[in-house]
XYZ file of C-alpha atoms in Angstrom:
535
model
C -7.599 7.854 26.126
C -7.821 3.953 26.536
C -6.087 1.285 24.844
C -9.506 0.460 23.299
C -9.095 3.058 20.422
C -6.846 0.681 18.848
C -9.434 -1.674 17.634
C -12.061 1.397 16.898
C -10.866 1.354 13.173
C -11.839 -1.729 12.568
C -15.233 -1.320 14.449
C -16.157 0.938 12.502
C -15.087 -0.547 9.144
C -17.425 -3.964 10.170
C -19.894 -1.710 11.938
C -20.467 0.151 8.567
C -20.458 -2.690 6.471
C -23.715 -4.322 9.092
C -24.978 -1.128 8.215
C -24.469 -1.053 4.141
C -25.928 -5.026 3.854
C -28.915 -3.675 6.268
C -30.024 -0.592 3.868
C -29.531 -2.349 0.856
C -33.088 -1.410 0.048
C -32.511 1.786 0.795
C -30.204 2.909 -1.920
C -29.737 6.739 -1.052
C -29.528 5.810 2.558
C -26.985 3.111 1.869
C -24.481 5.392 0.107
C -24.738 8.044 2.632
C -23.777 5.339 5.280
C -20.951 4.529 3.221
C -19.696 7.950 2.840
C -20.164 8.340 6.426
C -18.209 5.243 7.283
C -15.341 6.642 5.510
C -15.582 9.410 6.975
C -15.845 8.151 11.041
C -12.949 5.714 9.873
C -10.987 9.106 9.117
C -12.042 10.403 12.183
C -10.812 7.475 14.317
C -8.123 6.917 12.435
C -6.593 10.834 13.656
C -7.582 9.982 17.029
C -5.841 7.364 16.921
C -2.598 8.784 15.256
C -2.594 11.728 17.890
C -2.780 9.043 20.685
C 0.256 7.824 19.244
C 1.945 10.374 17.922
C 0.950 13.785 19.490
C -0.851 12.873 22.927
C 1.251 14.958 25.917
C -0.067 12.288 28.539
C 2.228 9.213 26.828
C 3.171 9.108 23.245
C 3.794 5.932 22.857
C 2.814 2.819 21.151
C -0.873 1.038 22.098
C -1.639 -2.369 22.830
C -4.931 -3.911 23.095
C -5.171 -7.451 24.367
C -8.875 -9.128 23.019
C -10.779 -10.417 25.125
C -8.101 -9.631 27.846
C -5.871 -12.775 27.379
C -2.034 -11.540 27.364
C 0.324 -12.157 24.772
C 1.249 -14.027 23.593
C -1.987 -16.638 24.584
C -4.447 -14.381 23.174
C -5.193 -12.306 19.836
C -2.671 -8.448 20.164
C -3.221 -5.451 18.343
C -0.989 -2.822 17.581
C -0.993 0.533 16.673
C 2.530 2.153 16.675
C 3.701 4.848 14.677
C 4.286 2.698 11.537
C 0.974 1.167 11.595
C -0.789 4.504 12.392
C 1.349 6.133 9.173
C -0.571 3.378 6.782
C -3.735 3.810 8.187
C -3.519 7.261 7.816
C -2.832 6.696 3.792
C -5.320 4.216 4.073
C -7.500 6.622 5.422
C -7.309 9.801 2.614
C -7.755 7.039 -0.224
C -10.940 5.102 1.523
C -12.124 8.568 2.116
C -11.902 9.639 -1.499
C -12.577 6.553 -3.446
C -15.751 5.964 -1.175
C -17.264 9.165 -1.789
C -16.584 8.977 -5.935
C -17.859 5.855 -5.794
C -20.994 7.082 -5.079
C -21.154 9.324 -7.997
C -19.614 7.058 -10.416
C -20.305 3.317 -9.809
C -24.616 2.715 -11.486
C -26.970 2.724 -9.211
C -27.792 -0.699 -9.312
C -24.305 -2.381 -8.642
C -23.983 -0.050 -5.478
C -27.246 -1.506 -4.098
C -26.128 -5.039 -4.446
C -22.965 -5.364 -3.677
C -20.432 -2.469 -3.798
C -20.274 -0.996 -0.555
C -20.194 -4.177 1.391
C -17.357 -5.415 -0.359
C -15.764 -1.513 -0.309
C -15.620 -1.762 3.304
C -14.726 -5.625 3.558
C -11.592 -4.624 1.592
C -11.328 -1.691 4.354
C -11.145 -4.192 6.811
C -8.840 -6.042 6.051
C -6.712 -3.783 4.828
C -6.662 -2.003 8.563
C -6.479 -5.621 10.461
C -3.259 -6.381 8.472
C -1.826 -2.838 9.721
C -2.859 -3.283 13.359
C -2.138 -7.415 13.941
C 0.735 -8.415 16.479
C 0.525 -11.902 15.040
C 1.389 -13.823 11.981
C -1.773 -16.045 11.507
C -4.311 -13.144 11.749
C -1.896 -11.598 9.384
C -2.850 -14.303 7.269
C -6.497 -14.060 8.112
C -6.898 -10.066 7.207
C -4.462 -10.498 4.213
C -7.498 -12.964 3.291
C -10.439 -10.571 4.070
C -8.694 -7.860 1.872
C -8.252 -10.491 -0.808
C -11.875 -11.486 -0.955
C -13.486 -8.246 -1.508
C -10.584 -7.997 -4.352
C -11.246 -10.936 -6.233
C -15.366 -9.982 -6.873
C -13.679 -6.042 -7.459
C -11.607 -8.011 -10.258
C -14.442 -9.399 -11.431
C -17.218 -6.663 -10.814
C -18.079 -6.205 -14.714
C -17.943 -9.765 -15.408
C -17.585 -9.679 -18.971
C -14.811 -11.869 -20.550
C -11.295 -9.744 -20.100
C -12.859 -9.277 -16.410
C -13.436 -12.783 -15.645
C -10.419 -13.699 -16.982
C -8.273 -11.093 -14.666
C -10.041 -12.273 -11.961
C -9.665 -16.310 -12.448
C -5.404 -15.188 -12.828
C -5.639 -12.854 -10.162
C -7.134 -15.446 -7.489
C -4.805 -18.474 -8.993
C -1.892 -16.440 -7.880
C -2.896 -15.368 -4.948
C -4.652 -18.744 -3.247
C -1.072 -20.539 -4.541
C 0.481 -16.856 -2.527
C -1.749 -17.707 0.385
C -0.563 -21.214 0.752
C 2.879 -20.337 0.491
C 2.234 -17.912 3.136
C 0.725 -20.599 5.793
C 2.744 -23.017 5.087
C 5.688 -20.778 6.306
C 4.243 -19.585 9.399
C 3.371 -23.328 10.320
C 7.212 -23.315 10.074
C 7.666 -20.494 11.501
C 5.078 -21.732 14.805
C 6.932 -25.238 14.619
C 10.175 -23.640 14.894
C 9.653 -20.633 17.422
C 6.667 -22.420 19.450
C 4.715 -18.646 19.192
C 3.127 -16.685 16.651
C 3.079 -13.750 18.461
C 5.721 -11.353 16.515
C 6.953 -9.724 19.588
C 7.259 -12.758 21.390
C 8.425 -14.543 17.900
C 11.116 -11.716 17.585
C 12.347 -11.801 21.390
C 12.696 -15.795 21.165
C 14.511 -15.552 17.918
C 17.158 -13.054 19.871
C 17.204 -15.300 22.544
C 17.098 -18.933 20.901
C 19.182 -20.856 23.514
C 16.811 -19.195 26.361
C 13.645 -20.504 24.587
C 15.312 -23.827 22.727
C 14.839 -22.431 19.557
C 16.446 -23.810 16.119
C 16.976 -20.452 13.964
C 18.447 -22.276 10.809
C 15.172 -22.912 9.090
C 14.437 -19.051 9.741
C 16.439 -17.937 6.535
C 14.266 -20.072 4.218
C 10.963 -19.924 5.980
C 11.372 -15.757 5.708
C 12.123 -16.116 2.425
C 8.701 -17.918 1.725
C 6.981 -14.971 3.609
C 8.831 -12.936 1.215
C 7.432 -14.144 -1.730
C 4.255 -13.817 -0.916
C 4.820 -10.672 -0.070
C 6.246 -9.645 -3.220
C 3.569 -10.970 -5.289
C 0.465 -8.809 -2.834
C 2.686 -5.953 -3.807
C 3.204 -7.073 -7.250
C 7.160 -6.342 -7.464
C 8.547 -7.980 -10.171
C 8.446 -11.276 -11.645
C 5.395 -11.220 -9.522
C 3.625 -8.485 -11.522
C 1.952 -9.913 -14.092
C -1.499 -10.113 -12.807
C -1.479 -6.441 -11.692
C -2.462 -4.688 -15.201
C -5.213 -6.620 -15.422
C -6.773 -6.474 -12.698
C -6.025 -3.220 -12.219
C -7.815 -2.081 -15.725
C -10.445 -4.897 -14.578
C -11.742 -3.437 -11.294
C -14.128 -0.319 -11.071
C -11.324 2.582 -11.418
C -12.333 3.650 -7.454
C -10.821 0.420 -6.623
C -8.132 0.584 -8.874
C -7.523 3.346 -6.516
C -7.737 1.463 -3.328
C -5.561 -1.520 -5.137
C -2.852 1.365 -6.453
C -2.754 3.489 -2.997
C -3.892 1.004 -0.087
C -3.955 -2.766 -0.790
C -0.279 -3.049 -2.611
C 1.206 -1.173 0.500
C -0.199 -3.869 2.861
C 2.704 -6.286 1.039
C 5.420 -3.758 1.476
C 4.615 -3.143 5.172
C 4.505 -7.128 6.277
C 7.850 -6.997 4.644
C 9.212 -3.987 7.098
C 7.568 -5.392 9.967
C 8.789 -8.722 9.990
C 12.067 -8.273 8.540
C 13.132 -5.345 10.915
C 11.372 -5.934 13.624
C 10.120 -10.108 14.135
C 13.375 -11.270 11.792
C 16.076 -8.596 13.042
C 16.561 -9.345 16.191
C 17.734 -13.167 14.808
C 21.500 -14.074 14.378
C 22.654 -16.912 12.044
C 25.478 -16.929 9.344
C 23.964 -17.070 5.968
C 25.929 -18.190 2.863
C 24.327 -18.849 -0.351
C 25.927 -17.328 -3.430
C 26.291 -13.808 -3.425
C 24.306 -13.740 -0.411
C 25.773 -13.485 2.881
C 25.611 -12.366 6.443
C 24.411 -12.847 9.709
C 20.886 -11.918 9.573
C 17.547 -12.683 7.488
C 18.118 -8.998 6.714
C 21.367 -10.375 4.427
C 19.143 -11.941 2.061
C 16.116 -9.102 2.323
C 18.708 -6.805 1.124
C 19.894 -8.487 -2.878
C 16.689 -9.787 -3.045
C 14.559 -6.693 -2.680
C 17.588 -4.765 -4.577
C 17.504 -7.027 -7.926
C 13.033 -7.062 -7.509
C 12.951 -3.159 -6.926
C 14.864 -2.483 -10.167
C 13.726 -4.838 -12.353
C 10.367 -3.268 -10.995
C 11.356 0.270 -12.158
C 12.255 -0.560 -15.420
C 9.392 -3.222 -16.515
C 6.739 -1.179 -15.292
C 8.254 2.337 -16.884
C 8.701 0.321 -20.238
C 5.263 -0.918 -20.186
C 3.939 2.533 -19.084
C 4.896 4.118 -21.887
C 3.804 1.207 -24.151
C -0.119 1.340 -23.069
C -2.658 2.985 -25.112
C -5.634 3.653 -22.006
C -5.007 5.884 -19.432
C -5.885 3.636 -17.025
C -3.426 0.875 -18.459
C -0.403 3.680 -18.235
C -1.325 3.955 -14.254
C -2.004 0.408 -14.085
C 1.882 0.050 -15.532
C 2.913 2.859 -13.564
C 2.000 1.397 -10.285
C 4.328 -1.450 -11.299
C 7.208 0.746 -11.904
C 6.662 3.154 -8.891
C 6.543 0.245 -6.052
C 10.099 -0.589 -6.727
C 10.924 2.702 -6.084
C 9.437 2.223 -2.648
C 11.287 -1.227 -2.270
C 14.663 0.110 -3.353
C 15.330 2.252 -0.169
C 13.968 -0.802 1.755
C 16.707 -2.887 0.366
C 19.285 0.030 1.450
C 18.109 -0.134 4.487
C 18.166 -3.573 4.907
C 21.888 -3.537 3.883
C 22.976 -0.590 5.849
C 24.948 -1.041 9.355
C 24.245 2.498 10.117
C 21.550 3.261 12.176
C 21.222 6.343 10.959
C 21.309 5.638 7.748
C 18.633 2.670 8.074
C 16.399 5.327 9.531
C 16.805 7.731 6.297
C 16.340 5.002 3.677
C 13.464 3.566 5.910
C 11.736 7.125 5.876
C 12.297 7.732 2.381
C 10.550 4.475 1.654
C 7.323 5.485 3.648
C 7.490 8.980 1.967
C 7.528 7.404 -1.169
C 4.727 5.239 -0.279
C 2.654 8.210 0.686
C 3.086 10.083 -2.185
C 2.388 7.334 -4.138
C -0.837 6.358 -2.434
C -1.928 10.049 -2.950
C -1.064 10.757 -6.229
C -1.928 7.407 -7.835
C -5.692 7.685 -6.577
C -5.747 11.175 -7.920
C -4.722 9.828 -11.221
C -7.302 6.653 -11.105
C -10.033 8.738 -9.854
C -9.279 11.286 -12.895
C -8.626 8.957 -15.384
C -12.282 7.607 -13.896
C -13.900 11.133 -14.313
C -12.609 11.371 -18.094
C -14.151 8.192 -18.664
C -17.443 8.882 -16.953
C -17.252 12.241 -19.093
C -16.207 11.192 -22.612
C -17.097 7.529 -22.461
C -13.456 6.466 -23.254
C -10.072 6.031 -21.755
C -8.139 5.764 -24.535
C -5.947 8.279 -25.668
C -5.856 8.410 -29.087
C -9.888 9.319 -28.839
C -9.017 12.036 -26.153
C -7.702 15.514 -26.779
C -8.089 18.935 -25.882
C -9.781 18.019 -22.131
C -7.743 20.816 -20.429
C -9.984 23.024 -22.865
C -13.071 21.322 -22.329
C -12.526 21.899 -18.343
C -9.908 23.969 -17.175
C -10.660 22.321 -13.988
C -10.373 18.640 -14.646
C -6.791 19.761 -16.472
C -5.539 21.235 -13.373
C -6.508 18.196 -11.416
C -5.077 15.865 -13.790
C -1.772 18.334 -14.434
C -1.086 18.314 -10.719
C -1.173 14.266 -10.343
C 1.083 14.538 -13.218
C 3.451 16.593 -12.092
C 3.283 15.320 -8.413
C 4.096 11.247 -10.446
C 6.986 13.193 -12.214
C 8.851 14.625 -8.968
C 8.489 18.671 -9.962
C 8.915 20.660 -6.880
C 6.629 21.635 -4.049
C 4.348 18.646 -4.729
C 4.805 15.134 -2.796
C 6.419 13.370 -5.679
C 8.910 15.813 -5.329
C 10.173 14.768 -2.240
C 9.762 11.564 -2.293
C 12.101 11.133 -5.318
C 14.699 13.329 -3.452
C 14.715 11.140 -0.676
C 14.969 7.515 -2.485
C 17.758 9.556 -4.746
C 19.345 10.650 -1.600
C 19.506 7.253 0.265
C 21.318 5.945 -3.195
C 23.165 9.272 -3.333
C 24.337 8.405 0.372
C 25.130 4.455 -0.361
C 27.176 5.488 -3.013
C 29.394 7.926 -1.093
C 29.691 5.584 1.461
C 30.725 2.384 -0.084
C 31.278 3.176 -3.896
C 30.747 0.112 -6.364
C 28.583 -1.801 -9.006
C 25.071 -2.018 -6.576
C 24.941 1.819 -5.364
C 25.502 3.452 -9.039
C 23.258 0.383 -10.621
C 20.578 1.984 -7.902
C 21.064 5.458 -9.187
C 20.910 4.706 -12.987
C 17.783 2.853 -12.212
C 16.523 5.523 -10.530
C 17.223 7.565 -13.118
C 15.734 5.779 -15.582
C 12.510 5.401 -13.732
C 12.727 8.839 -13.314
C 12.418 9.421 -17.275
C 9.938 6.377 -17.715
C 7.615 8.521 -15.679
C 8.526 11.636 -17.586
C 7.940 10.008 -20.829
C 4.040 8.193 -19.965
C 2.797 11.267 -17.750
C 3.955 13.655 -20.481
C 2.515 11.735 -23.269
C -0.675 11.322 -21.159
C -1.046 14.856 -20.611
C -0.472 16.236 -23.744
C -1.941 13.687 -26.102
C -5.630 13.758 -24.012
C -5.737 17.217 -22.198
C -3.837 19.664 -24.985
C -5.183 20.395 -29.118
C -8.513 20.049 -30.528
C -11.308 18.274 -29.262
C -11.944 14.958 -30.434
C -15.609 14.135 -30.682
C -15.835 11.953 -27.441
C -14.521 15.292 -25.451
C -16.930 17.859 -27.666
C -19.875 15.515 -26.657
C -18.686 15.002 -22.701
C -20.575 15.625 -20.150
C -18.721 15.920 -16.311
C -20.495 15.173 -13.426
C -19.343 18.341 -11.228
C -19.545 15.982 -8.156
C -16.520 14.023 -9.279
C -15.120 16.908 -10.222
C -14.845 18.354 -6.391
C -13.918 15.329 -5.128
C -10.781 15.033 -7.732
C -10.551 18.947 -6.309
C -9.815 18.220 -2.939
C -7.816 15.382 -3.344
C -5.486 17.328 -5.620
C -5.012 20.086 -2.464
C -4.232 17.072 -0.276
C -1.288 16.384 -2.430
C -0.262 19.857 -2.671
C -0.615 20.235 1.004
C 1.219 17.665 1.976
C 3.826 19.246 -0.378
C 3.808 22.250 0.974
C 3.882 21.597 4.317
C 6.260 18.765 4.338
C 8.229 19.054 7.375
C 5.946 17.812 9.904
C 4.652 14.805 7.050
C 8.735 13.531 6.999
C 8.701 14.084 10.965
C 5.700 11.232 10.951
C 8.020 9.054 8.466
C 10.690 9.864 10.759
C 8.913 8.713 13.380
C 7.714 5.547 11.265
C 10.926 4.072 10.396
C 12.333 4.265 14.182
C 9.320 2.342 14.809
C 10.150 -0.365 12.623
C 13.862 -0.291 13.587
C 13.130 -0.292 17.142
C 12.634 -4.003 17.785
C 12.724 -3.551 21.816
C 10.366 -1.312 21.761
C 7.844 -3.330 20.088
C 8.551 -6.129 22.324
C 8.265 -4.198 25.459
C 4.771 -2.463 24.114
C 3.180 -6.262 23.945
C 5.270 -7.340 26.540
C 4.478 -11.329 26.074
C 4.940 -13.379 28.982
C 6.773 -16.731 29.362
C 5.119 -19.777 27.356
C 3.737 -19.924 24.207
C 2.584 -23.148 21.764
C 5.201 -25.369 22.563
């Protein structure tokens, strides 16, 4: 199979988006061809990941060079086995949100404007997954954001507009901070390659490379990372715009788009960063890596995260606001491991909390569309999202109930489901650091943990019981489902069992994932840059 497959997903994401804007008159024919985008995008997307993953000619990581100008002169892509793992989540969600899209967003607003801008955010989403280099980084992270501000804004009513005008302040102040660090980052390395970047930084004598102004140009990078994944205090315009934003997108927001920031933080720090060595001393912060200040950073962010967003979780009165707070909450449990890992001078060990990290970000993705898309199916059925006006669903459809009662119990951790292990994993990293190095940070990370652990308890308990058990309110006694939805939602919710299920070959891929990200040489070898660069 050639190298060419790497750039297929994002063919087909712009080649179905030509296709959407061309059939806009056309409105049955339009959502078909967005369905069927999804769909192809799925398809390529496995091709791709048994190419990398599975393939008994060469399983190994694929390069494509556009245009055929080597690195690090011309524009790389890459699809290793970390990137293929995120498209692959990517993938499921586009897949599922796409298709309820079609049976819940009116008529009218699909014609106009939806599915463009569905698979606009697509696109991005998969360029910032497959770049080698830090300014098209930039450039996709921009794409995605686009199609998200108008989502933000799709109802335009007041609260909407209002989301939207915070949600784009943040991030065009994000997006500055971001180039204005890798214009550092160029000035200082001469590339923007990442492999080349990375192999320069390991080599700075060889290349004449000053690595001091490394530590605080990553840490800009960081924060703009933080806020696209909306870890804490970077979270506050994720509730909004969240509860803003058709609830399919909330979907692609919750299980796609917030990932995007978590991954640019793995692949730079471990793989473009790593490789860098510099003493670092500033307050409790010390070492001889960027990695040194990744590590208390992401630690203090990932908790804070846990406990803000399980507080305000509990706290909301909407179904869609509890998810909107749970999605706060539940990131830092993907960032926690990540801050293990960046700490950890075990390999071994850095592979586990890596892994547990991805696990965690795939159950998430999963389960937290499965929620959105119910809580969108309620709402589409009994006109309302709020709780207090919901009761006795599991009655009204034993279906939708089961649905619902398996993204619950997925969110919670309740064994076989995905949840499940995924919480066993990020308490089994913590578990680990603990044994190994007893003190304040490991059994700080384990209280947390626990704590999240009961925050989700508490809001998918109370969500469950309060809408979907006792007597029908009148919204439910008057609802009408659309049975469409309903399948969808179906097999969604047999995805996340399956992947429960069957879990062994899932934590093999996140296995596989995290050596990816740890194995800087490999990367660098894959793109092979040659000699030159911008300097």
């Amino acid at each position: 199979m050639p190298p060419h497959i790497v750039v297929a997903p994002m063919l087909v994401a712009l080649g179905t988006i030509l296709a959407v804007l061309g059939l806009r008159s056309a409105r049955a024919a339009q959502r078909a061809v967005s369905v069927l985008g999804g769909a192809v995008y799925a398809a390529v997307v496995g091709l791709l990941t048994w190419r990398v993953m599975l393939s008994p000619a060469e399983p190994t990581p694929l390069v494509y060079q556009i245009g055929g100008w080597p690195a690090p002169f011309g524009i790389t892509l890459v699809a290793d086995a970390l990137a293929v793992f995120m498209l692959v989540i990517a993938a499921v969600v586009t897949l599922s949100a796409v298709a309820f899209s079609v049976r819940f967003i009116d008529e009218q607003n699909q014609r106009v404007f939806y599915h463009p801008l569905f698979h606009c955010l697509l696109l991005g989403v998969t360029g910032a997954f497959l770049t080698g280099d830090l300014f098209n980084l930039f450039v996709w992270f921009e794409v995605m954001l686009m199609a998200s501000y108008v989502f933000v804004a799709f109802y335009g009513e007041a609260p909407h507009t209002a989301a939207a005008f915070r949600y784009l302040v943040l991030n065009v102040i994000g997006s500055a901070v971001m180039l204005l660090a890798i214009g550092g980052l160029y000035a200082t390395t001469g590339t923007l390659n990442m492999a080349d970047m990375s192999r320069r930084l390991a080599a700075p004598a060889a290349y004449g490379v000053d690595v001091a102004p490394v530590v605080g140009l990553s840490a800009l990078l960081f924060v703009t990372f933080a806020l696209k994944a909306g870890l804490v205090p970077f979270q506050f315009w994720v509730p909004a715009a969240y509860r803003s934003a058709p609830l399919p997108i909330a979907a692609m927001l919750a299980g796609v788009t917030k990932k995007v920031g978590v991954y640019a933080v793995v692949r730079l720090y471990f793989v473009v960063f790593a490789g860098a060595s510099l003493p670092t001393e500033f307050g409790p912060i010390s070492g001889n890596s960027p990695l040194a200040f990744l590590a208390p950073v992401l630690f203090a962010m990932g908790a804070a995260s846990i406990v803000v967003g399980g507080f305000g979780a509990i706290g909301q009165s909407r179904l869609d606001g509890v998810f909107a707070y749970s999605s706060v909450g539940q990131v830092g449990f993907i960032v926690l491991p990540v801050s293990f890992a960046a700490a950890a001078q075990s390999a071994s060990f850095r592979r586990l909390a890596l892994a547990a990290a991805l696990v965690y970000a795939l159950h998430h993705a999963l389960t937290k569309s499965l929620l959105f898309l119910s809580t969108a199916a309620v709402r589409g059925a009994a006109g309302t999202t709020n709780i207090s006006r919901l009761g006795g669903l599991a009655a009204f459809s034993p279906a939708l109930g089961g649905v619902f009662l398996i993204g619950c119990v997925s969110i919670i951790g309740v064994p076989p489901l995905t949840g499940f292990f995924g919480k066993f994993l990020v308490f089994e990293t913590a578990a680990a650091r603990y044994a190994a190095a007893p003190g304040l940070v490991p059994a700080t990370a384990i209280a947390t943990l626990l704590a999240g652990a009961l925050f989700t308890l508490l809001y998918a308990s109370r969500a469950w019981v309060r809408g979907f058990w006792g007597e029908q309110t009148e919204a439910v006694a008057t609802a009408t489902l659309d049975r469409g939805q309903l399948s969808i939602l179906a097999a969604l919710a047999l995805v996340v069992l399956a992947v429960g299920v069957g879990f062994d070959p899932v934590y093999e891929f996140a296995e596989a994932a995290a050596e990816a990200a740890l194995d800087r040489s490999a990367y660098v070898d894959a793109v092979a840059p040659r000699g030159g660069g911008g300097q």
